[in-house]
Amino acid sequence: MATYRKLLKNRAGDTIIPVVDGQLGYLVAKGSGNTITTTGGQKVPFNTEVIKIGNLSLNTTNYSIVVGDGISWLEISANIFYDKGGYNYGWASIRKNGTEVAPRSIADCSGGYGSVVFSPFAIPVQSGDVITIHDIDGNMKIRPPHSWVCVKQIA
């Protein structure tokens, strides 16, 4: 059973995550800047660290999460908020070293806005692996400040 040593709080003082033994990695990243229109296969621009604990890092120029030493499993979840582009839907994929590692996620956008959501799932990783999220078809008008990815080391 895990021993909780401290709790991480947000600016309002609310507890948002327990830090287990101070050893496991945890990274939350979001985008910043203006709405971008994708062209298909483009990386979602996660370029701002919100929370960082442990041996995970965000490459802000390549919009990728780099796995550090001592990490063998990650739990990943994400949300991509977008305006209607050329299609009435948006879909995306999560990739490890360029290969899809999770089922693609799709969302309706016929009302003007949508959110592609990835529920938490686990993948095996090793040091140096690169995690990215990509739009699939293009023509998504992604709103970076309202999109996020959460990566948690589970082993």
Tab-separated table of N, CA and C in Angstrom:
chain	number	residue	atom	x	y	z
A	1	MET	N	0.834	-1.180	0.000
A	1	MET	CA	0.000	0.000	0.000
A	1	MET	C	0.880	1.245	0.000
A	2	ALA	N	0.501	2.253	-0.773
A	2	ALA	CA	1.276	3.482	-0.906
A	2	ALA	C	1.161	4.343	0.345
A	3	THR	N	2.221	5.031	0.636
A	3	THR	CA	2.230	5.964	1.752
A	3	THR	C	2.242	7.374	1.181
A	4	TYR	N	1.280	8.195	1.554
A	4	TYR	CA	1.222	9.560	1.066
A	4	TYR	C	2.071	10.455	1.950
A	5	ARG	N	3.050	11.103	1.358
A	5	ARG	CA	3.933	11.974	2.128
A	5	ARG	C	3.532	13.430	2.042
A	6	LYS	N	2.976	13.848	0.921
A	6	LYS	CA	2.529	15.231	0.802
A	6	LYS	C	1.426	15.292	-0.252
A	7	LEU	N	0.728	16.406	-0.275
A	7	LEU	CA	-0.324	16.624	-1.251
A	7	LEU	C	0.035	17.857	-2.068
A	8	LEU	N	-0.176	17.780	-3.376
A	8	LEU	CA	0.073	18.916	-4.241
A	8	LEU	C	-1.200	19.737	-4.302
A	9	LYS	N	-1.082	21.044	-4.145
A	9	LYS	CA	-2.257	21.918	-4.143
A	9	LYS	C	-2.170	22.911	-5.299
A	10	ASN	N	-3.330	23.345	-5.775
A	10	ASN	CA	-3.347	24.366	-6.816
A	10	ASN	C	-3.310	25.751	-6.166
A	11	ARG	N	-3.393	26.804	-6.981
A	11	ARG	CA	-3.290	28.167	-6.452
A	11	ARG	C	-4.383	28.514	-5.454
A	12	ALA	N	-5.539	27.899	-5.595
A	12	ALA	CA	-6.644	28.168	-4.680
A	12	ALA	C	-6.506	27.393	-3.366
A	13	GLY	N	-5.492	26.529	-3.292
A	13	GLY	CA	-5.281	25.750	-2.077
A	13	GLY	C	-5.991	24.413	-2.068
A	14	ASP	N	-6.659	24.070	-3.166
A	14	ASP	CA	-7.343	22.781	-3.255
A	14	ASP	C	-6.336	21.674	-3.515
A	15	THR	N	-6.512	20.536	-2.869
A	15	THR	CA	-5.656	19.387	-3.125
A	15	THR	C	-5.998	18.828	-4.495
A	16	ILE	N	-4.972	18.672	-5.348
A	16	ILE	CA	-5.263	18.158	-6.678
A	16	ILE	C	-4.682	16.778	-6.913
A	17	ILE	N	-3.515	16.445	-6.344
A	17	ILE	CA	-3.004	15.086	-6.462
A	17	ILE	C	-2.171	14.736	-5.245
A	18	PRO	N	-2.252	13.500	-4.801
A	18	PRO	CA	-1.319	13.072	-3.763
A	18	PRO	C	-0.003	12.664	-4.424
A	19	VAL	N	1.101	13.011	-3.819
A	19	VAL	CA	2.406	12.586	-4.304
A	19	VAL	C	2.778	11.340	-3.510
A	20	VAL	N	2.901	10.215	-4.187
A	20	VAL	CA	3.149	8.944	-3.525
A	20	VAL	C	4.646	8.740	-3.340
A	21	ASP	N	5.082	8.681	-2.106
A	21	ASP	CA	6.477	8.433	-1.754
A	21	ASP	C	7.476	9.390	-2.404
A	22	GLY	N	7.005	10.423	-3.065
A	22	GLY	CA	7.893	11.389	-3.686
A	22	GLY	C	8.745	10.805	-4.812
A	23	GLN	N	8.432	9.602	-5.297
A	23	GLN	CA	9.287	8.936	-6.274
A	23	GLN	C	8.670	8.859	-7.667
A	24	LEU	N	7.381	8.750	-7.760
A	24	LEU	CA	6.752	8.541	-9.064
A	24	LEU	C	6.625	9.851	-9.830
A	25	GLY	N	6.747	9.764	-11.143
A	25	GLY	CA	6.652	10.938	-11.987
A	25	GLY	C	5.222	11.283	-12.338
A	26	TYR	N	4.977	12.566	-12.519
A	26	TYR	CA	3.643	13.053	-12.863
A	26	TYR	C	3.839	14.325	-13.674
A	27	LEU	N	3.202	14.425	-14.831
A	27	LEU	CA	3.346	15.604	-15.675
A	27	LEU	C	1.995	15.963	-16.263
A	28	VAL	N	1.596	17.218	-16.100
A	28	VAL	CA	0.409	17.748	-16.765
A	28	VAL	C	0.894	18.888	-17.650
A	29	ALA	N	0.512	18.845	-18.917
A	29	ALA	CA	0.907	19.891	-19.859
A	29	ALA	C	-0.325	20.381	-20.604
A	30	LYS	N	-0.283	21.639	-21.025
A	30	LYS	CA	-1.362	22.200	-21.842
A	30	LYS	C	-0.735	23.013	-22.957
A	31	GLY	N	-1.562	23.465	-23.843
A	31	GLY	CA	-1.078	24.301	-24.921
A	31	GLY	C	-1.171	25.764	-24.545
A	32	SER	N	-0.603	26.608	-25.373
A	32	SER	CA	-0.741	28.049	-25.196
A	32	SER	C	-0.790	28.675	-26.582
A	33	GLY	N	-1.243	29.899	-26.638
A	33	GLY	CA	-1.290	30.595	-27.917
A	33	GLY	C	-2.663	30.547	-28.552
A	34	ASN	N	-2.702	30.954	-29.805
A	34	ASN	CA	-3.954	31.085	-30.539
A	34	ASN	C	-4.402	29.755	-31.134
A	35	THR	N	-5.644	29.740	-31.600
A	35	THR	CA	-6.203	28.585	-32.290
A	35	THR	C	-5.339	28.260	-33.511
A	36	ILE	N	-5.065	26.956	-33.699
A	36	ILE	CA	-4.314	26.540	-34.884
A	36	ILE	C	-5.171	25.584	-35.705
A	37	THR	N	-5.054	25.649	-37.016
A	37	THR	CA	-5.753	24.729	-37.900
A	37	THR	C	-4.755	23.675	-38.344
A	38	THR	N	-5.087	22.414	-38.087
A	38	THR	CA	-4.164	21.332	-38.394
A	38	THR	C	-4.257	20.927	-39.862
A	39	THR	N	-3.244	20.192	-40.296
A	39	THR	CA	-3.182	19.774	-41.699
A	39	THR	C	-3.216	18.263	-41.862
A	40	GLY	N	-3.367	17.520	-40.778
A	40	GLY	CA	-3.415	16.058	-40.840
A	40	GLY	C	-2.112	15.454	-40.366
A	41	GLY	N	-2.172	14.690	-39.294
A	41	GLY	CA	-0.988	14.076	-38.734
A	41	GLY	C	-0.156	15.028	-37.890
A	42	GLN	N	-0.635	16.249	-37.736
A	42	GLN	CA	0.107	17.266	-37.002
A	42	GLN	C	0.042	17.016	-35.495
A	43	LYS	N	1.142	17.316	-34.800
A	43	LYS	CA	1.175	17.166	-33.348
A	43	LYS	C	0.327	18.236	-32.688
A	44	VAL	N	-0.379	17.853	-31.631
A	44	VAL	CA	-1.120	18.820	-30.836
A	44	VAL	C	-0.087	19.605	-30.023
A	45	PRO	N	-0.159	20.935	-30.050
A	45	PRO	CA	0.906	21.748	-29.466
A	45	PRO	C	0.844	21.891	-27.941
A	46	PHE	N	1.203	20.835	-27.236
A	46	PHE	CA	1.336	20.927	-25.786
A	46	PHE	C	2.715	21.504	-25.503
A	47	ASN	N	2.764	22.711	-24.958
A	47	ASN	CA	4.054	23.377	-24.792
A	47	ASN	C	4.221	24.088	-23.453
A	48	THR	N	3.340	23.830	-22.502
A	48	THR	CA	3.426	24.490	-21.202
A	48	THR	C	3.258	23.462	-20.093
A	49	GLU	N	4.255	23.339	-19.235
A	49	GLU	CA	4.138	22.446	-18.082
A	49	GLU	C	3.273	23.112	-17.027
A	50	VAL	N	2.259	22.384	-16.537
A	50	VAL	CA	1.410	22.875	-15.461
A	50	VAL	C	1.878	22.277	-14.139
A	51	ILE	N	2.149	20.971	-14.150
A	51	ILE	CA	2.673	20.258	-12.988
A	51	ILE	C	3.770	19.330	-13.476
A	52	LYS	N	4.886	19.291	-12.766
A	52	LYS	CA	5.962	18.361	-13.116
A	52	LYS	C	6.579	17.818	-11.839
A	53	ILE	N	6.544	16.498	-11.711
A	53	ILE	CA	7.167	15.803	-10.586
A	53	ILE	C	7.925	14.626	-11.170
A	54	GLY	N	9.170	14.441	-10.790
A	54	GLY	CA	9.904	13.250	-11.194
A	54	GLY	C	10.581	13.353	-12.534
A	55	ASN	N	10.741	12.194	-13.177
A	55	ASN	CA	11.630	12.026	-14.311
A	55	ASN	C	10.902	11.977	-15.655
A	56	LEU	N	9.933	12.858	-15.846
A	56	LEU	CA	9.264	13.041	-17.129
A	56	LEU	C	9.546	14.468	-17.557
A	57	SER	N	9.706	14.698	-18.864
A	57	SER	CA	9.969	16.069	-19.298
A	57	SER	C	9.163	16.391	-20.544
A	58	LEU	N	8.839	17.669	-20.684
A	58	LEU	CA	8.092	18.151	-21.836
A	58	LEU	C	9.056	18.863	-22.767
A	59	ASN	N	9.121	18.418	-24.034
A	59	ASN	CA	9.923	19.091	-25.047
A	59	ASN	C	9.009	20.124	-25.692
A	60	THR	N	9.173	21.392	-25.311
A	60	THR	CA	8.230	22.418	-25.741
A	60	THR	C	8.377	22.807	-27.202
A	61	THR	N	9.509	22.519	-27.830
A	61	THR	CA	9.652	22.852	-29.243
A	61	THR	C	9.159	21.720	-30.142
A	62	ASN	N	9.163	20.496	-29.624
A	62	ASN	CA	8.731	19.344	-30.415
A	62	ASN	C	7.371	18.818	-29.957
A	63	TYR	N	6.738	19.493	-28.981
A	63	TYR	CA	5.418	19.106	-28.470
A	63	TYR	C	5.375	17.631	-28.081
A	64	SER	N	6.372	17.186	-27.335
A	64	SER	CA	6.448	15.785	-26.964
A	64	SER	C	6.820	15.625	-25.501
A	65	ILE	N	6.470	14.478	-24.948
A	65	ILE	CA	6.829	14.121	-23.585
A	65	ILE	C	7.906	13.049	-23.684
A	66	VAL	N	9.021	13.289	-23.020
A	66	VAL	CA	10.164	12.388	-23.081
A	66	VAL	C	10.251	11.610	-21.770
A	67	VAL	N	10.343	10.284	-21.875
A	67	VAL	CA	10.408	9.404	-20.716
A	67	VAL	C	11.834	9.353	-20.190
A	68	GLY	N	11.988	9.522	-18.863
A	68	GLY	CA	13.301	9.500	-18.241
A	68	GLY	C	13.669	8.120	-17.725
A	69	ASP	N	14.821	8.050	-17.084
A	69	ASP	CA	15.333	6.795	-16.528
A	69	ASP	C	14.430	6.254	-15.429
A	70	GLY	N	14.372	4.921	-15.329
A	70	GLY	CA	13.669	4.266	-14.234
A	70	GLY	C	12.165	4.179	-14.383
A	71	ILE	N	11.625	4.512	-15.551
A	71	ILE	CA	10.179	4.466	-15.770
A	71	ILE	C	9.871	3.312	-16.717
A	72	SER	N	8.955	2.419	-16.318
A	72	SER	CA	8.621	1.280	-17.174
A	72	SER	C	7.157	1.271	-17.632
A	73	TRP	N	6.272	1.978	-16.915
A	73	TRP	CA	4.860	2.056	-17.314
A	73	TRP	C	4.344	3.469	-17.075
A	74	LEU	N	3.531	3.964	-18.028
A	74	LEU	CA	2.871	5.258	-17.892
A	74	LEU	C	1.372	5.096	-18.035
A	75	GLU	N	0.638	5.935	-17.323
A	75	GLU	CA	-0.799	6.084	-17.533
A	75	GLU	C	-0.995	7.439	-18.192
A	76	ILE	N	-1.704	7.462	-19.306
A	76	ILE	CA	-1.879	8.689	-20.089
A	76	ILE	C	-3.363	8.983	-20.250
A	77	SER	N	-3.729	10.250	-20.102
A	77	SER	CA	-5.075	10.721	-20.442
A	77	SER	C	-4.917	12.086	-21.097
A	78	ALA	N	-5.906	12.482	-21.902
A	78	ALA	CA	-5.778	13.754	-22.616
A	78	ALA	C	-7.136	14.277	-23.054
A	79	ASN	N	-7.174	15.567	-23.348
A	79	ASN	CA	-8.357	16.231	-23.881
A	79	ASN	C	-7.900	17.262	-24.909
A	80	ILE	N	-8.503	17.233	-26.091
A	80	ILE	CA	-8.189	18.211	-27.129
A	80	ILE	C	-9.482	18.959	-27.459
A	81	PHE	N	-9.507	20.240	-27.151
A	81	PHE	CA	-10.679	21.076	-27.410
A	81	PHE	C	-10.495	21.769	-28.755
A	82	TYR	N	-11.547	21.792	-29.588
A	82	TYR	CA	-11.402	22.353	-30.926
A	82	TYR	C	-12.697	22.952	-31.435
A	83	ASP	N	-12.555	23.839	-32.413
A	83	ASP	CA	-13.680	24.410	-33.160
A	83	ASP	C	-13.920	23.537	-34.379
A	84	LYS	N	-15.106	23.650	-34.927
A	84	LYS	CA	-15.417	22.913	-36.148
A	84	LYS	C	-14.510	23.393	-37.276
A	85	GLY	N	-13.877	22.433	-37.939
A	85	GLY	CA	-13.048	22.750	-39.101
A	85	GLY	C	-13.805	22.350	-40.348
A	86	GLY	N	-13.176	21.580	-41.206
A	86	GLY	CA	-13.799	21.147	-42.448
A	86	GLY	C	-14.701	19.942	-42.283
A	87	TYR	N	-14.654	19.293	-41.109
A	87	TYR	CA	-15.460	18.102	-40.861
A	87	TYR	C	-16.370	18.338	-39.668
A	88	ASN	N	-17.376	17.494	-39.502
A	88	ASN	CA	-18.263	17.582	-38.343
A	88	ASN	C	-17.781	16.704	-37.196
A	89	TYR	N	-16.525	16.349	-37.214
A	89	TYR	CA	-15.943	15.532	-36.148
A	89	TYR	C	-14.455	15.858	-36.054
A	90	GLY	N	-13.866	15.427	-34.972
A	90	GLY	CA	-12.423	15.537	-34.823
A	90	GLY	C	-11.924	14.239	-34.229
A	91	TRP	N	-10.770	13.792	-34.655
A	91	TRP	CA	-10.205	12.616	-34.021
A	91	TRP	C	-8.704	12.701	-33.967
A	92	ALA	N	-8.159	11.944	-33.024
A	92	ALA	CA	-6.733	12.057	-32.748
A	92	ALA	C	-6.174	10.711	-32.308
A	93	SER	N	-4.842	10.645	-32.238
A	93	SER	CA	-4.172	9.425	-31.792
A	93	SER	C	-3.030	9.785	-30.849
A	94	ILE	N	-2.720	8.860	-29.954
A	94	ILE	CA	-1.562	8.997	-29.083
A	94	ILE	C	-0.503	8.042	-29.597
A	95	ARG	N	0.723	8.545	-29.711
A	95	ARG	CA	1.797	7.750	-30.292
A	95	ARG	C	3.005	7.687	-29.362
A	96	LYS	N	3.680	6.553	-29.418
A	96	LYS	CA	4.954	6.375	-28.731
A	96	LYS	C	5.986	6.123	-29.812
A	97	ASN	N	6.979	6.981	-29.900
A	97	ASN	CA	8.026	6.876	-30.922
A	97	ASN	C	7.443	6.783	-32.329
A	98	GLY	N	6.333	7.501	-32.562
A	98	GLY	CA	5.712	7.566	-33.883
A	98	GLY	C	4.680	6.502	-34.189
A	99	THR	N	4.508	5.516	-33.290
A	99	THR	CA	3.557	4.428	-33.517
A	99	THR	C	2.352	4.591	-32.582
A	100	GLU	N	1.142	4.442	-33.136
A	100	GLU	CA	-0.057	4.560	-32.297
A	100	GLU	C	-0.050	3.492	-31.208
A	101	VAL	N	-0.366	3.910	-29.987
A	101	VAL	CA	-0.337	2.989	-28.847
A	101	VAL	C	-1.677	2.884	-28.138
A	102	ALA	N	-2.672	3.578	-28.635
A	102	ALA	CA	-4.004	3.547	-28.022
A	102	ALA	C	-5.040	3.611	-29.128
A	103	PRO	N	-6.245	3.141	-28.845
A	103	PRO	CA	-7.302	3.314	-29.840
A	103	PRO	C	-7.495	4.798	-30.147
A	104	ARG	N	-7.749	5.092	-31.393
A	104	ARG	CA	-8.024	6.479	-31.767
A	104	ARG	C	-9.288	6.954	-31.050
A	105	SER	N	-9.348	8.248	-30.788
A	105	SER	CA	-10.522	8.818	-30.137
A	105	SER	C	-11.156	9.822	-31.087
A	106	ILE	N	-12.492	9.822	-31.133
A	106	ILE	CA	-13.220	10.685	-32.059
A	106	ILE	C	-14.355	11.366	-31.309
A	107	ALA	N	-14.690	12.586	-31.743
A	107	ALA	CA	-15.785	13.324	-31.114
A	107	ALA	C	-16.558	14.095	-32.172
A	108	ASP	N	-17.862	14.225	-31.958
A	108	ASP	CA	-18.742	14.987	-32.829
A	108	ASP	C	-18.469	16.477	-32.661
A	109	CYS	N	-18.578	17.203	-33.749
A	109	CYS	CA	-18.368	18.643	-33.690
A	109	CYS	C	-19.434	19.376	-34.482
A	110	SER	N	-20.577	18.742	-34.693
A	110	SER	CA	-21.609	19.361	-35.522
A	110	SER	C	-22.195	20.609	-34.883
A	111	GLY	N	-22.050	20.767	-33.564
A	111	GLY	CA	-22.571	21.949	-32.875
A	111	GLY	C	-21.606	23.120	-32.862
A	112	GLY	N	-20.417	22.957	-33.413
A	112	GLY	CA	-19.476	24.060	-33.473
A	112	GLY	C	-18.214	23.847	-32.665
A	113	TYR	N	-18.300	23.091	-31.552
A	113	TYR	CA	-17.139	22.808	-30.721
A	113	TYR	C	-17.126	21.332	-30.364
A	114	GLY	N	-15.965	20.826	-30.027
A	114	GLY	CA	-15.862	19.435	-29.608
A	114	GLY	C	-14.639	19.218	-28.748
A	115	SER	N	-14.611	18.073	-28.078
A	115	SER	CA	-13.454	17.669	-27.288
A	115	SER	C	-13.161	16.205	-27.568
A	116	VAL	N	-11.981	15.939	-28.080
A	116	VAL	CA	-11.521	14.566	-28.240
A	116	VAL	C	-10.901	14.181	-26.899
A	117	VAL	N	-11.424	13.121	-26.280
A	117	VAL	CA	-10.992	12.738	-24.936
A	117	VAL	C	-10.371	11.347	-24.964
A	118	PHE	N	-9.232	11.215	-24.308
A	118	PHE	CA	-8.609	9.919	-24.097
A	118	PHE	C	-8.729	9.590	-22.621
A	119	SER	N	-9.519	8.568	-22.299
A	119	SER	CA	-9.599	8.097	-20.923
A	119	SER	C	-8.263	7.505	-20.522
A	120	PRO	N	-7.970	7.461	-19.221
A	120	PRO	CA	-6.665	6.937	-18.800
A	120	PRO	C	-6.421	5.506	-19.286
A	121	PHE	N	-5.218	5.262	-19.798
A	121	PHE	CA	-4.800	3.929	-20.211
A	121	PHE	C	-3.313	3.806	-19.943
A	122	ALA	N	-2.829	2.577	-19.816
A	122	ALA	CA	-1.424	2.329	-19.474
A	122	ALA	C	-0.666	1.763	-20.669
A	123	ILE	N	0.613	2.171	-20.790
A	123	ILE	CA	1.494	1.630	-21.826
A	123	ILE	C	2.878	1.362	-21.229
A	124	PRO	N	3.549	0.315	-21.732
A	124	PRO	CA	4.930	0.089	-21.297
A	124	PRO	C	5.854	1.076	-22.016
A	125	VAL	N	6.862	1.555	-21.303
A	125	VAL	CA	7.810	2.507	-21.875
A	125	VAL	C	9.220	2.197	-21.383
A	126	GLN	N	10.194	2.870	-21.979
A	126	GLN	CA	11.570	2.805	-21.495
A	126	GLN	C	12.189	4.192	-21.656
A	127	SER	N	13.320	4.380	-21.035
A	127	SER	CA	14.002	5.664	-21.076
A	127	SER	C	14.242	6.102	-22.521
A	128	GLY	N	13.918	7.355	-22.804
A	128	GLY	CA	14.119	7.902	-24.144
A	128	GLY	C	12.901	7.830	-25.036
A	129	ASP	N	11.873	7.047	-24.657
A	129	ASP	CA	10.651	7.002	-25.464
A	129	ASP	C	10.027	8.393	-25.531
A	130	VAL	N	9.370	8.672	-26.661
A	130	VAL	CA	8.753	9.973	-26.894
A	130	VAL	C	7.257	9.777	-27.118
A	131	ILE	N	6.443	10.475	-26.324
A	131	ILE	CA	4.985	10.389	-26.409
A	131	ILE	C	4.467	11.664	-27.071
A	132	THR	N	3.628	11.512	-28.098
A	132	THR	CA	3.029	12.658	-28.782
A	132	THR	C	1.556	12.373	-29.049
A	133	ILE	N	0.795	13.441	-29.267
A	133	ILE	CA	-0.616	13.318	-29.642
A	133	ILE	C	-0.791	14.030	-30.974
A	134	HIS	N	-1.476	13.363	-31.897
A	134	HIS	CA	-1.614	13.878	-33.255
A	134	HIS	C	-3.075	13.959	-33.658
A	135	ASP	N	-3.399	14.992	-34.454
A	135	ASP	CA	-4.685	15.026	-35.133
A	135	ASP	C	-4.572	14.034	-36.297
A	136	ILE	N	-5.673	13.471	-36.740
A	136	ILE	CA	-5.600	12.449	-37.785
A	136	ILE	C	-5.952	12.990	-39.166
A	137	ASP	N	-7.114	13.597	-39.319
A	137	ASP	CA	-7.566	14.016	-40.641
A	137	ASP	C	-7.128	15.403	-41.062
A	138	GLY	N	-6.826	16.242	-40.138
A	138	GLY	CA	-6.554	17.631	-40.478
A	138	GLY	C	-7.820	18.445	-40.387
A	139	ASN	N	-7.670	19.735	-40.557
A	139	ASN	CA	-8.783	20.661	-40.516
A	139	ASN	C	-9.439	20.777	-39.141
A	140	MET	N	-8.732	20.382	-38.072
A	140	MET	CA	-9.216	20.645	-36.719
A	140	MET	C	-8.688	22.016	-36.315
A	141	LYS	N	-9.517	22.840	-35.753
A	141	LYS	CA	-9.086	24.140	-35.246
A	141	LYS	C	-8.887	23.981	-33.737
A	142	ILE	N	-7.695	23.557	-33.369
A	142	ILE	CA	-7.391	23.232	-31.973
A	142	ILE	C	-7.222	24.507	-31.162
A	143	ARG	N	-7.805	24.508	-29.977
A	143	ARG	CA	-7.656	25.613	-29.032
A	143	ARG	C	-6.647	25.182	-27.967
A	144	PRO	N	-5.360	25.469	-28.162
A	144	PRO	CA	-4.320	24.973	-27.263
A	144	PRO	C	-4.525	25.291	-25.776
A	145	PRO	N	-4.938	26.503	-25.386
A	145	PRO	CA	-5.040	26.759	-23.945
A	145	PRO	C	-6.096	25.917	-23.233
A	146	HIS	N	-7.004	25.316	-23.991
A	146	HIS	CA	-8.066	24.518	-23.397
A	146	HIS	C	-7.868	23.022	-23.641
A	147	SER	N	-6.686	22.651	-24.082
A	147	SER	CA	-6.332	21.255	-24.327
A	147	SER	C	-5.227	20.860	-23.356
A	148	TRP	N	-5.227	19.593	-22.920
A	148	TRP	CA	-4.239	19.164	-21.929
A	148	TRP	C	-3.918	17.688	-22.082
A	149	VAL	N	-2.794	17.282	-21.518
A	149	VAL	CA	-2.397	15.876	-21.437
A	149	VAL	C	-1.855	15.632	-20.027
A	150	CYS	N	-2.185	14.493	-19.485
A	150	CYS	CA	-1.705	14.109	-18.156
A	150	CYS	C	-0.983	12.772	-18.294
A	151	VAL	N	0.260	12.714	-17.826
A	151	VAL	CA	1.066	11.499	-17.898
A	151	VAL	C	1.525	11.172	-16.485
A	152	LYS	N	1.228	9.950	-16.044
A	152	LYS	CA	1.570	9.541	-14.689
A	152	LYS	C	2.392	8.258	-14.730
A	153	GLN	N	3.521	8.274	-14.039
A	153	GLN	CA	4.339	7.070	-13.926
A	153	GLN	C	3.648	6.112	-12.958
A	154	ILE	N	3.414	4.871	-13.419
A	154	ILE	CA	2.797	3.885	-12.524
A	154	ILE	C	3.743	2.739	-12.192
A	155	ALA	N	4.886	2.664	-12.852
A	155	ALA	CA	5.927	1.668	-12.510
A	155	ALA	C	7.240	2.068	-13.140
